[in-house]
mmCIF file of C-alpha atoms in Angstrom:
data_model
loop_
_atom_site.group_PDB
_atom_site.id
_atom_site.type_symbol
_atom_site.label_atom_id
_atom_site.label_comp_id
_atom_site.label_asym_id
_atom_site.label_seq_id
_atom_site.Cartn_x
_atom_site.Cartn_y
_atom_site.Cartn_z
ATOM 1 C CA UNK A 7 236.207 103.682 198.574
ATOM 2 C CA UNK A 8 232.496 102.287 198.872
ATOM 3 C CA UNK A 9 233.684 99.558 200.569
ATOM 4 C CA UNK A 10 235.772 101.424 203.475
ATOM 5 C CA UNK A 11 232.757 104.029 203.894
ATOM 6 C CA UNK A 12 230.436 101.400 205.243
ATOM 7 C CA UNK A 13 230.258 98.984 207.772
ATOM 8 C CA UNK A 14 229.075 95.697 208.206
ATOM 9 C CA UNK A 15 226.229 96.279 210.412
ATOM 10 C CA UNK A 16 226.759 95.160 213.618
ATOM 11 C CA UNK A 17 225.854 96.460 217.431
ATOM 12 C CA UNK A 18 227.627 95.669 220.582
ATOM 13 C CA UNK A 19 225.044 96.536 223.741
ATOM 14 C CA UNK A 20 226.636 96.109 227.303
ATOM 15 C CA UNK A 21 223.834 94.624 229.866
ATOM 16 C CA UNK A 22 223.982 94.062 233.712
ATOM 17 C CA UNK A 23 223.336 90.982 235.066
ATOM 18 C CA UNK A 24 220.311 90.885 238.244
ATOM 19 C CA UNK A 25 221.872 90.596 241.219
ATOM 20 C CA UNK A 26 220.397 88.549 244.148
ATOM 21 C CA UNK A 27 217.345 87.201 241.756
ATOM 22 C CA UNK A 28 216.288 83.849 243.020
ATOM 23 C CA UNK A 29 217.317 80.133 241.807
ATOM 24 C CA UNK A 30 214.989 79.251 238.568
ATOM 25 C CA UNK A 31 213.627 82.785 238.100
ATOM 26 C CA UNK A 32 214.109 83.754 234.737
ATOM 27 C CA UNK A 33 214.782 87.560 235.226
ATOM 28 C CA UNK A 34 214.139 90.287 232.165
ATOM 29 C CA UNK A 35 216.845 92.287 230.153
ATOM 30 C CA UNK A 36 216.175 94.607 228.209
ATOM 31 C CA UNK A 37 217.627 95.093 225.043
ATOM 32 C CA UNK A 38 215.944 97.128 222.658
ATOM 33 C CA UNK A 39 216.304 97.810 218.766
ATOM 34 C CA UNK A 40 219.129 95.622 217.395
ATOM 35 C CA UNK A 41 219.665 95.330 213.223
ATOM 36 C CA UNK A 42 216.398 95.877 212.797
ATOM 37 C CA UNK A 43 214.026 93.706 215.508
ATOM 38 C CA UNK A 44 213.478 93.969 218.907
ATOM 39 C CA UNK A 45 214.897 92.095 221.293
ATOM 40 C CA UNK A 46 215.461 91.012 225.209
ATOM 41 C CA UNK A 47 217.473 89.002 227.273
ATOM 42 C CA UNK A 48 216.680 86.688 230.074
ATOM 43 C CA UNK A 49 219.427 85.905 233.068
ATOM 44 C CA UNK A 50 218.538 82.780 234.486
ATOM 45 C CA UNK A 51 220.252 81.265 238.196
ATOM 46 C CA UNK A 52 220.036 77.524 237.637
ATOM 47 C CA UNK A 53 221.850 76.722 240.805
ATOM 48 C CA UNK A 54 224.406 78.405 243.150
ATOM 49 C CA UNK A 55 227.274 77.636 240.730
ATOM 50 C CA UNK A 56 225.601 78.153 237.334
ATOM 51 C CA UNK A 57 223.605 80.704 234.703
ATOM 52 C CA UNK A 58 221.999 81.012 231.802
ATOM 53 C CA UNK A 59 221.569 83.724 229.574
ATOM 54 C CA UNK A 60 219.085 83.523 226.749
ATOM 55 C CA UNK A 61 218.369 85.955 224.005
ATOM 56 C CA UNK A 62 214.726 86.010 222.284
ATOM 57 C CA UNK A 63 213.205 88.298 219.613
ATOM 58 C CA UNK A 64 210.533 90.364 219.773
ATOM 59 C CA UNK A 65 209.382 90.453 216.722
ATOM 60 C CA UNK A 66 205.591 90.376 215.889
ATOM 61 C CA UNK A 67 205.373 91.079 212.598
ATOM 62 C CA UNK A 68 203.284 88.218 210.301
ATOM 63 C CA UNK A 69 205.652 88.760 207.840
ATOM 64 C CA UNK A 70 208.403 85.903 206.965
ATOM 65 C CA UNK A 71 211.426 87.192 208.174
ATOM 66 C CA UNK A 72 214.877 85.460 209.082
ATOM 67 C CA UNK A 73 218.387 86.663 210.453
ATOM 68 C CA UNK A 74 221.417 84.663 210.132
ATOM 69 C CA UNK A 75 223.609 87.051 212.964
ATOM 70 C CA UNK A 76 226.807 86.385 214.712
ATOM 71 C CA UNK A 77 226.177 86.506 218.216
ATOM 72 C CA UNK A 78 229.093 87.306 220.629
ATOM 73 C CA UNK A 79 229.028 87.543 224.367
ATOM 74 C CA UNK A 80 231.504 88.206 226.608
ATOM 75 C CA UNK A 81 230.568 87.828 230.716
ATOM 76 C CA UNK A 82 232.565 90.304 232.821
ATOM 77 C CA UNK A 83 232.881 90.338 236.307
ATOM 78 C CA UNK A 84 234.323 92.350 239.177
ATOM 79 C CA UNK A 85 238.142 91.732 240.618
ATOM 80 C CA UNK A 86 239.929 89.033 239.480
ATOM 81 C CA UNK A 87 237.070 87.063 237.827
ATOM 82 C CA UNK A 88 238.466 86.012 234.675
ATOM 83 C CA UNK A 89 236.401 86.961 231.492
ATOM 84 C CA UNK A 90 233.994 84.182 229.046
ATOM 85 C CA UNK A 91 233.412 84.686 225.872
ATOM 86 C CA UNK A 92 231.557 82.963 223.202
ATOM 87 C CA UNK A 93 230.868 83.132 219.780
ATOM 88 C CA UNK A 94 227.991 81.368 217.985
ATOM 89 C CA UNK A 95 226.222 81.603 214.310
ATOM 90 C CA UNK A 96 222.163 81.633 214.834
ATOM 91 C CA UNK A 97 219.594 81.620 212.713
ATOM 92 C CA UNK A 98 216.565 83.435 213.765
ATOM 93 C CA UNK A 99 213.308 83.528 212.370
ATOM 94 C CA UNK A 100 209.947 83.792 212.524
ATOM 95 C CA UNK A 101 209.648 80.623 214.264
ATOM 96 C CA UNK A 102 212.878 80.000 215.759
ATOM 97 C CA UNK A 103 213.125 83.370 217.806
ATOM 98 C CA UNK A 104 214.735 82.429 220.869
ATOM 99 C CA UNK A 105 218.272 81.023 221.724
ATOM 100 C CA UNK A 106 219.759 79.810 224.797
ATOM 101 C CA UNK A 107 223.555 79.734 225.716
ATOM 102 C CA UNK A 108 224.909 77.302 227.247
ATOM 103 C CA UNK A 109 225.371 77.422 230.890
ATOM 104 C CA UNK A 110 228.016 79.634 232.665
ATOM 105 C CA UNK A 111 230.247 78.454 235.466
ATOM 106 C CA UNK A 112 229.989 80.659 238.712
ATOM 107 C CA UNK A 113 226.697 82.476 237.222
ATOM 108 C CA UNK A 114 226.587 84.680 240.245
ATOM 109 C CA UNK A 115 230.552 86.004 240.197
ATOM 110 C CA UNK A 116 229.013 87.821 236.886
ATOM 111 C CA UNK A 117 227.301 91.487 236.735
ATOM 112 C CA UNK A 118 227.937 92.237 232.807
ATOM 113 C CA UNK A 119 227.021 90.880 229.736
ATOM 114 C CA UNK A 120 228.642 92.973 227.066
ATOM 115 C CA UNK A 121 226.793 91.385 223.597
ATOM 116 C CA UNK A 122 227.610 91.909 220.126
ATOM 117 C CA UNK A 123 225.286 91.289 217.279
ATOM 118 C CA UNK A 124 226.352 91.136 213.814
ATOM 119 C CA UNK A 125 224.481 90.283 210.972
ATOM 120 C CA UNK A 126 225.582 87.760 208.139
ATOM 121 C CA UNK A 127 222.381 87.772 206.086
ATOM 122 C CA UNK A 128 218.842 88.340 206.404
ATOM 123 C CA UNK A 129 215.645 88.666 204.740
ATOM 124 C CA UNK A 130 212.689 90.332 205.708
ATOM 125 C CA UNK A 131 213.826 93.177 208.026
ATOM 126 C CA UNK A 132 214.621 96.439 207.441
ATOM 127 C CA UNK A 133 218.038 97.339 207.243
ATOM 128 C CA UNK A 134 220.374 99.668 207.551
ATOM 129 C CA UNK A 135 223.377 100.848 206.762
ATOM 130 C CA UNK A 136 225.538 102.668 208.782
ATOM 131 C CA UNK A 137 228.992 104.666 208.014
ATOM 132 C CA UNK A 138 232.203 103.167 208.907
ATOM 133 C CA UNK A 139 233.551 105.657 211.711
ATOM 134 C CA UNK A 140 236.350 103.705 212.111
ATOM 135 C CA UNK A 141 238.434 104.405 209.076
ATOM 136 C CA UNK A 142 239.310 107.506 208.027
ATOM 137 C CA UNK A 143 238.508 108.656 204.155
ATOM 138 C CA UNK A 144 237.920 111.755 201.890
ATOM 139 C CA UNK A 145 234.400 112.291 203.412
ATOM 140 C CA UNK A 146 235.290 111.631 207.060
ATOM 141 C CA UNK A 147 238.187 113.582 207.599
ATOM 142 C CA UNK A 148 238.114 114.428 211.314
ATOM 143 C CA UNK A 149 239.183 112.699 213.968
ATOM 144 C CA UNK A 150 237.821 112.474 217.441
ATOM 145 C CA UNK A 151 240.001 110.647 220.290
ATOM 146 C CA UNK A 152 239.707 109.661 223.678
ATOM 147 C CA UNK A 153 241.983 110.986 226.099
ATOM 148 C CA UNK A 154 244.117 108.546 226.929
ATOM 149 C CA UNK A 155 244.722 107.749 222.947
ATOM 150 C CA UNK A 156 243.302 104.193 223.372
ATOM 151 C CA UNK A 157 239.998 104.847 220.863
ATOM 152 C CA UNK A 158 239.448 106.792 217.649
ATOM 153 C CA UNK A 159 236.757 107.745 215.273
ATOM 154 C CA UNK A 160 236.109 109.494 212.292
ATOM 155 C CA UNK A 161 233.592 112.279 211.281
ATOM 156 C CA UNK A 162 232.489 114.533 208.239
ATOM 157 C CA UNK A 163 234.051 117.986 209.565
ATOM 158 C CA UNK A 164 231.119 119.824 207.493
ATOM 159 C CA UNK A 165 228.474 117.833 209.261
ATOM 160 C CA UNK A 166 230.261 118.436 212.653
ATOM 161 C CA UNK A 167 230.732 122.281 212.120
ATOM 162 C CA UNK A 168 227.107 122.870 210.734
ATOM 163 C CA UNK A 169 225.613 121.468 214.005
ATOM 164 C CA UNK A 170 228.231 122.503 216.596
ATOM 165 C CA UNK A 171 229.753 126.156 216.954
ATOM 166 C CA UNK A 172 231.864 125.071 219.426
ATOM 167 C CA UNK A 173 233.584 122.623 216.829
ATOM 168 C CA UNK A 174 233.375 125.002 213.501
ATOM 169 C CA UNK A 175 235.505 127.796 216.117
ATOM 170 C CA UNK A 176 238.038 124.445 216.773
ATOM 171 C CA UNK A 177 238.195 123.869 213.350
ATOM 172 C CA UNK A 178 238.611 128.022 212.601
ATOM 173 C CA UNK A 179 241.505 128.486 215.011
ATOM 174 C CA UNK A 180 243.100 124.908 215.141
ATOM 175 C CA UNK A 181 242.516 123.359 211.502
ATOM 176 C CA UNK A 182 240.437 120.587 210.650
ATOM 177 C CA UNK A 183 243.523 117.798 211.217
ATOM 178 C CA UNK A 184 244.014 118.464 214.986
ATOM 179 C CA UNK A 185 242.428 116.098 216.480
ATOM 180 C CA UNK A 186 238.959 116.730 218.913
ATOM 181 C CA UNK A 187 239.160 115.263 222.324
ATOM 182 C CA UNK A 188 236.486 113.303 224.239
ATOM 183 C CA UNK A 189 236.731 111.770 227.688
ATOM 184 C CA UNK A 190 237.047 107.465 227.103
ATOM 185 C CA UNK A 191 233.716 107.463 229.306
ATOM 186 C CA UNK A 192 231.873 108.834 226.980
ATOM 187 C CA UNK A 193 233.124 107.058 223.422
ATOM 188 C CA UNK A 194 230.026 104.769 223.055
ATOM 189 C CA UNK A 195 227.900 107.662 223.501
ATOM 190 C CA UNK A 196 230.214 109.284 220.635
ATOM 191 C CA UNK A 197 229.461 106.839 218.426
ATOM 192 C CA UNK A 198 226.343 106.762 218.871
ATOM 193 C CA UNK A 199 225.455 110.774 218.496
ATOM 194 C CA UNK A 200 228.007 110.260 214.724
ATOM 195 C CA UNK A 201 224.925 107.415 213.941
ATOM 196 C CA UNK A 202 222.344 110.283 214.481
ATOM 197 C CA UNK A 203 224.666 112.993 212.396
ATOM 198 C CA UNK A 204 225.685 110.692 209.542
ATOM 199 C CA UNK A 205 223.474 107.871 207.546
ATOM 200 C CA UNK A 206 221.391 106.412 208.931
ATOM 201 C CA UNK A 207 220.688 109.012 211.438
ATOM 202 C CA UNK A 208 219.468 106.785 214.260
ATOM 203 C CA UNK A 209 218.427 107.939 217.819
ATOM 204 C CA UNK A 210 218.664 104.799 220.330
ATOM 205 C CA UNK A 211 216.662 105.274 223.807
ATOM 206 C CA UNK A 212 218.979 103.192 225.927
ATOM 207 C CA UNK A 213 221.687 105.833 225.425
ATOM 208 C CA UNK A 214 220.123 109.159 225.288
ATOM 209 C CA UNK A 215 221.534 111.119 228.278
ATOM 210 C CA UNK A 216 224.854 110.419 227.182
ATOM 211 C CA UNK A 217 224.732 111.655 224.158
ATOM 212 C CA UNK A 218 223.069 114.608 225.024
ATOM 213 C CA UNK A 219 225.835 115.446 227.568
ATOM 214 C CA UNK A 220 228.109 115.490 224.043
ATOM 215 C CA UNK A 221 225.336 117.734 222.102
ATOM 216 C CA UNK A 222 225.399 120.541 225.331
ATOM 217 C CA UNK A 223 228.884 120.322 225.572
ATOM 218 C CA UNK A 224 229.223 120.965 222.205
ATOM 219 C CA UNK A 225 226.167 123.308 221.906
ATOM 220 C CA UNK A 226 224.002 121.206 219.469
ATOM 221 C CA UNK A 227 221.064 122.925 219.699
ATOM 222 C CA UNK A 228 219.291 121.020 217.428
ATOM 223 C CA UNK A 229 220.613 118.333 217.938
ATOM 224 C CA UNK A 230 219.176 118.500 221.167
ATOM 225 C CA UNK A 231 215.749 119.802 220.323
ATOM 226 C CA UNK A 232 215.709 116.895 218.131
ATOM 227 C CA UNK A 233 216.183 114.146 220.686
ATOM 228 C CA UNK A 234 213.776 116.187 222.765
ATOM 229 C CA UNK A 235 210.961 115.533 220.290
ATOM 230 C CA UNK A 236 211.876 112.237 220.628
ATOM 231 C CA UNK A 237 212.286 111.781 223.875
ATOM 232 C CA UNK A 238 208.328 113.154 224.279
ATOM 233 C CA UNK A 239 207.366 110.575 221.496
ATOM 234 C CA UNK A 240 209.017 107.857 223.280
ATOM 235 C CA UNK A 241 208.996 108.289 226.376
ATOM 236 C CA UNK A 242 207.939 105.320 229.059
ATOM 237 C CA UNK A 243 205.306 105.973 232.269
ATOM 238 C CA UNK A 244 204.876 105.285 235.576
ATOM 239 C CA UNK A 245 206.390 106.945 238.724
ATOM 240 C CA UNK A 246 209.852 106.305 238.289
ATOM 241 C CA UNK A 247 209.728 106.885 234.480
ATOM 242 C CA UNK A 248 208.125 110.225 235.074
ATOM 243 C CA UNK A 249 210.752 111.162 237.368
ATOM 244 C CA UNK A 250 213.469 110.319 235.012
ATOM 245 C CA UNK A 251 212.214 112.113 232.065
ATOM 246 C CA UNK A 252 211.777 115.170 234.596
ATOM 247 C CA UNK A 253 215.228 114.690 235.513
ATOM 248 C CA UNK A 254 216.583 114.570 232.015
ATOM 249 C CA UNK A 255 214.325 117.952 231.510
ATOM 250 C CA UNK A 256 216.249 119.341 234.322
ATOM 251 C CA UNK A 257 219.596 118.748 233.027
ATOM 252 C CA UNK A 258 218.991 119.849 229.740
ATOM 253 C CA UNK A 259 216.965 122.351 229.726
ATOM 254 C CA UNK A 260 214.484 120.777 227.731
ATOM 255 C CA UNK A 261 210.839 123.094 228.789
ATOM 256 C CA UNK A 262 208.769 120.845 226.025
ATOM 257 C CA UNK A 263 209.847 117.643 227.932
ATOM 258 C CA UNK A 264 208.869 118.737 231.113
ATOM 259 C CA UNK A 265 205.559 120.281 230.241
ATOM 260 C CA UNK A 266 204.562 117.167 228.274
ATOM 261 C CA UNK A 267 205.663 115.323 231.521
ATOM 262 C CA UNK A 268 203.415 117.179 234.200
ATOM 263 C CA UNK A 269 200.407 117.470 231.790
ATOM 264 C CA UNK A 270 200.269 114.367 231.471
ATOM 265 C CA UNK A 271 201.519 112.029 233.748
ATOM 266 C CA UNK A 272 201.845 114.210 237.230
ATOM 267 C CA UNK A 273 198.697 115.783 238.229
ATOM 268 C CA UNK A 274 200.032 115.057 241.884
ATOM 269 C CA UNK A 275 202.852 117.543 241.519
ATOM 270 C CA UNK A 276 202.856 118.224 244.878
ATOM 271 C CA UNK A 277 204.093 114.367 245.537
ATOM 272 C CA UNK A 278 207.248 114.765 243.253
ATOM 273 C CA UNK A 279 208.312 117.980 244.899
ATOM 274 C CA UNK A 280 207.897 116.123 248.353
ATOM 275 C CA UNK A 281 209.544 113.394 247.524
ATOM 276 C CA UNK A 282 212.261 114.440 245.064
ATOM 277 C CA UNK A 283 215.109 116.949 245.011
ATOM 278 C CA UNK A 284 215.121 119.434 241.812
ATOM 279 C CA UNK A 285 217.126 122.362 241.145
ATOM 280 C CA UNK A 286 215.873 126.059 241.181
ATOM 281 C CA UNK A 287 214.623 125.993 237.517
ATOM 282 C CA UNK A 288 212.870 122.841 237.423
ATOM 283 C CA UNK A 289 210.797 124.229 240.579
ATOM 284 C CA UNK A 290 209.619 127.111 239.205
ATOM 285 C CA UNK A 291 208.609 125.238 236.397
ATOM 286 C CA UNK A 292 206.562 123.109 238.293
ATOM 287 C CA UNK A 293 205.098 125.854 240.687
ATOM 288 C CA UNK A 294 204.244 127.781 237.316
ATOM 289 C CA UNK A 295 202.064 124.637 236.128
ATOM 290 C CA UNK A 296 200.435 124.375 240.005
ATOM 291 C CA UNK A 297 199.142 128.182 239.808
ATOM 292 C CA UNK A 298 197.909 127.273 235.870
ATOM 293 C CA UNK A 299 196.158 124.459 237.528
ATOM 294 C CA UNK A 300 195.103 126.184 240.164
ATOM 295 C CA UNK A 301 193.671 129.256 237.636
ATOM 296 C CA UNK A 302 192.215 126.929 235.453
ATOM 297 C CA UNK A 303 190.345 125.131 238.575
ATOM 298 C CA UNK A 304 189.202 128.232 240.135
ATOM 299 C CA UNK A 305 187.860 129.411 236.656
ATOM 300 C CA UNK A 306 185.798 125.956 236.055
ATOM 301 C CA UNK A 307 184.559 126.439 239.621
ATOM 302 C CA UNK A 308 183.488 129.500 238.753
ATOM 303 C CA UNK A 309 181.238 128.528 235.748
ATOM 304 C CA UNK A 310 180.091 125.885 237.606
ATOM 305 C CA UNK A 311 178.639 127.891 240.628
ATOM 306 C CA UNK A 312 177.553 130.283 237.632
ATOM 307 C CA UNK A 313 175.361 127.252 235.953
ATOM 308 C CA UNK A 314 174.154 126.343 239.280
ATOM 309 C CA UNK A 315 172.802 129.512 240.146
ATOM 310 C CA UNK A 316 171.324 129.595 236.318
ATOM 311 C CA UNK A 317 169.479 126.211 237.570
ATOM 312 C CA UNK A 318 168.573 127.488 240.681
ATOM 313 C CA UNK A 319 167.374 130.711 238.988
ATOM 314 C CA UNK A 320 165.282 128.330 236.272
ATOM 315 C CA UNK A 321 163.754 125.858 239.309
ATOM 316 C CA UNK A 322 162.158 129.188 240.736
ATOM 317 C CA UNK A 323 160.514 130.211 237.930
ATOM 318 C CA UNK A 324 159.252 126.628 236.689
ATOM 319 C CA UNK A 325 157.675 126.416 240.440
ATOM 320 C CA UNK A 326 156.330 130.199 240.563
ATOM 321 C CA UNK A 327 153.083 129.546 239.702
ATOM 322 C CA UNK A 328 152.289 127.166 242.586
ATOM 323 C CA UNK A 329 154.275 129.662 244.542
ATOM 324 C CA UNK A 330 152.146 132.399 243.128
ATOM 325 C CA UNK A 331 149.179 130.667 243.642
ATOM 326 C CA UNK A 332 149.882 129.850 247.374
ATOM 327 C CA UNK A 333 150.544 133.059 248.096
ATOM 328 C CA UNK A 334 147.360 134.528 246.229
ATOM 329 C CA UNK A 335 144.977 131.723 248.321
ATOM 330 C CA UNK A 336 146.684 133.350 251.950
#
């Protein structure tokens, strides 16, 4: 039983391949949190008929670490272009972090990378464990499919029903073995919101909006103020990062978000509403923080004109004297 109820860790991450990125530019991927270390990819054009796609390790701890992981990657392209894939055993560590496949016929026919990441051994790096969703067991006795039957996972029904009500009324009426339906589009979102609900509870960036479409649908309230929280801890800046968070706000009705968002990044509120199309709530929102602005401006003015006159009021008397004196000499 121990051994079906966990999994061999392992992380599959599908990444898009820059389009139109000159000959010998090595162009950025980003990755993100894989078993433990961070890591990116790099697409490289070497010529009009070949690429290169290298993965390296961000890692900056001082630590000794190493990873021996399984490193799959499958290149997927659009029409008829026939699929590569390659498996390899690397060692990283901390000084062999990067690796380099070897070069790809017809690098440009290519737009997808889908890599998988498993890991063999290692030493050094945190770890975790996560549940095996895939088989079914005593503790994971619901099952979720797609819709077209093609894809299947398993979940605690207690876990599900405690955060959803809209699953604890399907298991009420329909009993916990009829099965709970999800659209195939968004299955690797399902898996991932099962990692946050069962060991080892994980929340990954690069999939966020996803999932939350699952937690609303679902009405996982907390679930949802959860990711919130850590959408405000995480969350990335600049224009069109501030603009995406704002967006995810939006959809989700997420009020912290979107505070934290135009306190802090958008004083020039008037810009976004310019330049971008919200809906009704996310408008008043923002014209509610303009005429808090606004107050708070038109307050500080306020006690600003009030300590100048105070000034003004003090330079007369320090002066009155001389003034006093003038006037007593006409």
């Amino acid at each position: 039983m121990g051994d079906d109820l966990w999994k061999i860790p392992e992380v599959i991450k599908t990444l898009d391949i820059p389009v139109d990125s000159a000959v010998r530019l090595k162009v950025k991927i980003p990755i993100g949190d894989v078993l433990g270390l961070v890591w990116t990819g790099y697409w490289t054009v070497l010529n009009t008929a070949q690429g290169q796609f290298e993965l390296k390790c961000e890692e900056t701890s001082l630590c000794p670490w190493k990873l021996l992981a399984q490193v799959d990657t499958k290149f997927i392209g659009e029409g008829q272009t026939p699929e590569l894939n390659f498996r390899n055993e690397i060692q990283f560590s901390q000084r062999m972090k990067s690796w380099k496949l070897s070069p790809i016929d017809q690098g440009r026919k290519y737009n997808k990378i889908e890599l998988k990441l498993i890991r063999k051994s290692a030493c050094g790096i945190r770890q975790e464990n996560y549940i095996n969703i895939d088989v079914q067991n005593k503790w994971l006795d619901a099952r979720i499919c797609s819709n077209d039957g093609s894809m299947k996972v398993y979940a605690n029904s207690g876990v599900l029903a405690l955060n959803s009500s809209v699953l604890r009324k399907h298991f009420e009426e329909k009993g916990i073995l009829n099965d709970i339906i999800v659209p195939s589009s968004l299955f690797p979102a399902l898996r991932k919101l099962l990692n946050f609900l069962h060991p080892p509870f994980s929340i990954e960036k690069e999939t966020v909006g996803k999932v939350l479409e699952l937690a609303q649908h679902w009405e996982m309230h907390q679930v949802l103020s959860k990711y919130e929280s850590f959408l405000i801890k995480h969350r990335s800046y600049g224009q069109e990062a501030t603009v995406k968070n704002i967006k995810l706000a939006e959809k989700f009705k997420m009020k912290n978000l979107l505070e934290e968002v135009l306190w802090n990044d958008a004083r020039c509120v008037y810009t976004l509403l310019q330049e971008n199309c919200f809906s009704t709530w996310t408008r008043a929102a923002i014209f509610e923080f303009i005429l808090e602005i606004e107050d708070e401006d038109f307050e500080e003015n306020e006690e600003n004109d009030e300590e100048e006159s105070e000034n003004e009021d003090d330079g007369y008397s320090i002066d009155s004297d001389d003034g006093v004196g003038d006037l007593l000499n006409i």
